[in-house]
Coordinates of C-alpha atoms in Angstrom, one line a residue:
M1 CA 11.4 127.4 -37.1
A2 CA 8.4 127.6 -34.8
R3 CA 7.8 124.6 -32.5
L4 CA 4.4 123.1 -32.3
D5 CA 3.4 122.2 -28.8
L6 CA 0.4 120.0 -28.7
P7 CA -1.1 118.6 -25.5
R8 CA -0.1 114.9 -25.0
K9 CA -2.8 112.5 -24.1
K10 CA -1.7 110.0 -21.4
L11 CA -2.2 106.4 -22.6
T12 CA -4.2 104.3 -20.2
Y13 CA -4.3 100.5 -20.6
N14 CA -7.5 100.4 -22.7
N15 CA -6.4 103.5 -24.6
A16 CA -2.9 101.9 -25.3
F17 CA -4.5 98.5 -26.1
E18 CA -6.9 100.2 -28.7
H19 CA -3.9 102.2 -30.1
R20 CA -2.1 98.9 -30.7
M21 CA -5.2 97.3 -32.1
Q22 CA -5.7 100.2 -34.5
K23 CA -2.3 99.4 -36.0
V24 CA -3.3 95.7 -36.3
D25 CA -6.6 96.8 -38.0
K26 CA -4.6 98.8 -40.5
K27 CA -2.7 95.7 -41.5
L28 CA -5.9 93.9 -42.0
R29 CA -7.2 96.7 -44.2
E30 CA -3.9 96.6 -46.1
A31 CA -4.2 92.8 -46.7
R32 CA -7.8 93.3 -47.9
F33 CA -6.7 96.0 -50.2
F34 CA -4.1 93.8 -51.9
L35 CA -6.6 90.9 -52.0
E36 CA -9.0 93.1 -53.9
K37 CA -6.2 94.2 -56.2
M38 CA -5.4 90.5 -56.8
A39 CA -9.0 89.8 -57.7
E40 CA -9.1 92.8 -60.1
R41 CA -5.9 91.7 -61.8
A42 CA -7.0 88.0 -62.0
A43 CA -10.2 89.0 -63.9
M44 CA -8.2 90.7 -66.6
A45 CA -7.1 89.1 -69.8
F46 CA -4.8 91.8 -71.1
G47 CA -2.0 93.8 -69.5
D48 CA 0.8 93.1 -67.1
H49 CA 0.0 89.8 -65.3
E50 CA 3.1 90.2 -63.1
R51 CA 1.1 92.7 -61.0
F52 CA -0.8 89.7 -59.6
D53 CA 2.5 88.5 -58.0
F54 CA 3.2 92.0 -56.7
Y55 CA -0.2 92.1 -55.0
L56 CA 0.2 88.6 -53.7
S57 CA 3.6 89.4 -52.2
A58 CA 2.1 92.5 -50.5
F59 CA -0.9 90.5 -49.3
L60 CA 1.2 87.8 -47.7
S61 CA 3.4 90.3 -46.0
A62 CA 0.5 92.4 -44.6
G63 CA -1.2 89.2 -43.4
R64 CA 1.9 88.0 -41.6
S65 CA 2.3 91.4 -40.0
V66 CA -1.1 91.0 -38.3
D67 CA 0.2 88.2 -36.1
Y68 CA 3.6 89.7 -35.8
R69 CA 2.3 93.0 -34.5
L70 CA 0.1 91.2 -32.0
R71 CA 2.9 89.0 -30.7
H72 CA 5.3 91.8 -30.3
T73 CA 3.1 94.5 -28.8
S74 CA 0.5 92.6 -26.7
P75 CA 2.0 90.5 -23.8
T76 CA -1.2 88.4 -23.5
Y77 CA -1.5 87.5 -27.1
P78 CA 0.9 84.5 -27.3
A79 CA -1.1 82.6 -24.6
F80 CA -4.4 83.7 -26.2
R81 CA -3.1 82.6 -29.7
A82 CA -2.0 79.1 -28.4
A83 CA -5.5 78.5 -27.0
W84 CA -7.2 80.0 -30.1
D85 CA -5.2 77.7 -32.4
K86 CA -6.6 74.7 -30.6
S87 CA -10.1 75.8 -31.7
L88 CA -9.2 75.7 -35.4
S89 CA -10.1 72.8 -37.8
A90 CA -7.2 70.9 -39.3
D91 CA -7.8 72.6 -42.6
E92 CA -7.7 76.1 -41.0
T93 CA -4.5 75.2 -39.2
E94 CA -2.9 73.9 -42.4
L95 CA -3.9 76.9 -44.4
I96 CA -2.4 79.3 -41.8
K97 CA 0.8 77.4 -41.7
F98 CA 0.9 77.2 -45.5
M99 CA 0.3 81.0 -45.9
V100 CA 3.0 81.8 -43.3
D101 CA 5.4 79.4 -45.0
D102 CA 4.6 80.8 -48.5
R103 CA 5.2 84.3 -47.3
N104 CA 8.6 83.2 -46.0
V105 CA 9.5 81.6 -49.3
E106 CA 8.2 84.7 -51.2
V107 CA 10.3 87.1 -49.1
H108 CA 13.4 85.1 -48.3
E109 CA 13.8 82.6 -51.1
A110 CA 12.6 82.3 -54.7
G111 CA 9.1 83.7 -54.6
S112 CA 5.7 82.4 -53.8
T113 CA 4.8 78.8 -54.6
R114 CA 1.6 79.8 -56.4
R115 CA 1.0 78.0 -59.6
E116 CA -0.1 79.6 -62.9
E117 CA -2.2 77.9 -65.5
E118 CA -4.0 79.0 -68.6
L119 CA -7.7 79.6 -69.0
R120 CA -8.6 79.6 -72.6
I121 CA -11.6 81.8 -73.4
P122 CA -13.2 81.3 -76.8
V123 CA -14.2 84.6 -78.4
Q124 CA -16.6 85.2 -81.3
G125 CA -17.4 88.8 -81.8
I126 CA -16.3 90.9 -78.8
Y127 CA -14.5 90.2 -75.6
E128 CA -14.3 92.9 -73.0
D129 CA -13.1 93.2 -69.4
A130 CA -11.5 95.9 -67.3
S131 CA -8.2 95.5 -69.1
G132 CA -9.5 96.1 -72.6
T133 CA -11.7 95.0 -75.5
L134 CA -11.0 92.6 -78.3
T135 CA -13.0 92.5 -81.5
V136 CA -12.8 89.3 -83.6
S137 CA -14.0 89.3 -87.1
S138 CA -13.6 86.1 -89.0
G139 CA -13.1 85.6 -92.7
G140 CA -12.3 82.3 -94.1
V141 CA -13.6 80.1 -96.8
P142 CA -17.4 79.9 -97.2
G143 CA -18.8 76.6 -95.9
I144 CA -15.7 75.8 -93.8
P145 CA -16.2 76.6 -90.1
V146 CA -13.6 78.8 -88.5
P147 CA -12.8 77.9 -84.9
P148 CA -13.3 80.8 -82.5
A149 CA -10.3 82.9 -81.5
Q150 CA -9.1 82.3 -77.9
I151 CA -7.9 84.6 -75.2
I152 CA -5.5 83.1 -72.7
R153 CA -6.0 84.4 -69.2
P154 CA -3.8 83.1 -66.4
T155 CA -5.3 81.5 -63.3
Y156 CA -3.5 81.2 -60.1
S157 CA -3.6 78.5 -57.4
F158 CA -1.7 76.9 -54.5
V159 CA -1.3 73.3 -53.5
V160 CA -2.3 73.2 -49.8
C161 CA -1.9 69.8 -48.2
G162 CA -1.9 68.1 -51.6
R163 CA -5.1 69.8 -52.7
Q164 CA -5.1 72.5 -55.4
V165 CA -6.9 75.6 -54.2
A166 CA -7.6 78.8 -56.2
A167 CA -5.2 81.5 -54.9
L168 CA -8.0 84.0 -54.4
E169 CA -10.0 81.5 -52.4
A170 CA -7.0 80.5 -50.2
C171 CA -6.1 84.2 -49.6
G172 CA -9.7 85.1 -48.8
T173 CA -10.1 82.3 -46.3
Y174 CA -6.7 83.2 -44.7
L175 CA -7.8 86.9 -44.4
G176 CA -11.1 85.7 -42.8
L177 CA -9.1 83.7 -40.2
L178 CA -6.9 86.8 -39.5
E179 CA -9.9 88.9 -39.0
R180 CA -11.4 86.3 -36.7
V181 CA -8.3 86.0 -34.5
V182 CA -8.1 89.8 -34.2
R183 CA -11.9 90.0 -33.3
D184 CA -11.6 87.2 -30.8
Y185 CA -8.5 88.6 -29.2
R186 CA -10.1 92.1 -29.0
N187 CA -13.2 90.5 -27.3
S188 CA -11.2 88.2 -25.0
P189 CA -11.3 88.8 -21.2

């Protein structure tokens, strides 16, 4: 088998730093991808709702990997992060802690602590979303009103510091914080 000899580029500090940061950026894109998948699944009334949990698990793991990669590949990150954490509001600090803890429960214990409730959507005529179409035709006895059919779509939430928060909102805010810490670290002296 022929050997492929390619010139090797010597990594300088800035070059090595950017190489590490590209790997962190990839994890941010991965987290965003799974958040988008969660949003798509959450908007669907029909189909396999378990996929939301698959996407949530992947999102939590990708999000946790952002901080993990920075801590284990950038020697200046831990000190930066300690100072950065002090700039956060109490709600931001609690959300980050919650998401890290939920990821640990998801991976190492019984699954995410996310809650599931039912959203009942009355349907008269046609209901349609990305998962399918439902056509409702009502018969019944003339003069007696027929209640509308209902579609039951799950909604997902977390309880963060005693406050119920929509899962997509919590995950979106968490992703924004991760993007901010990466941007701030990249721009730090």
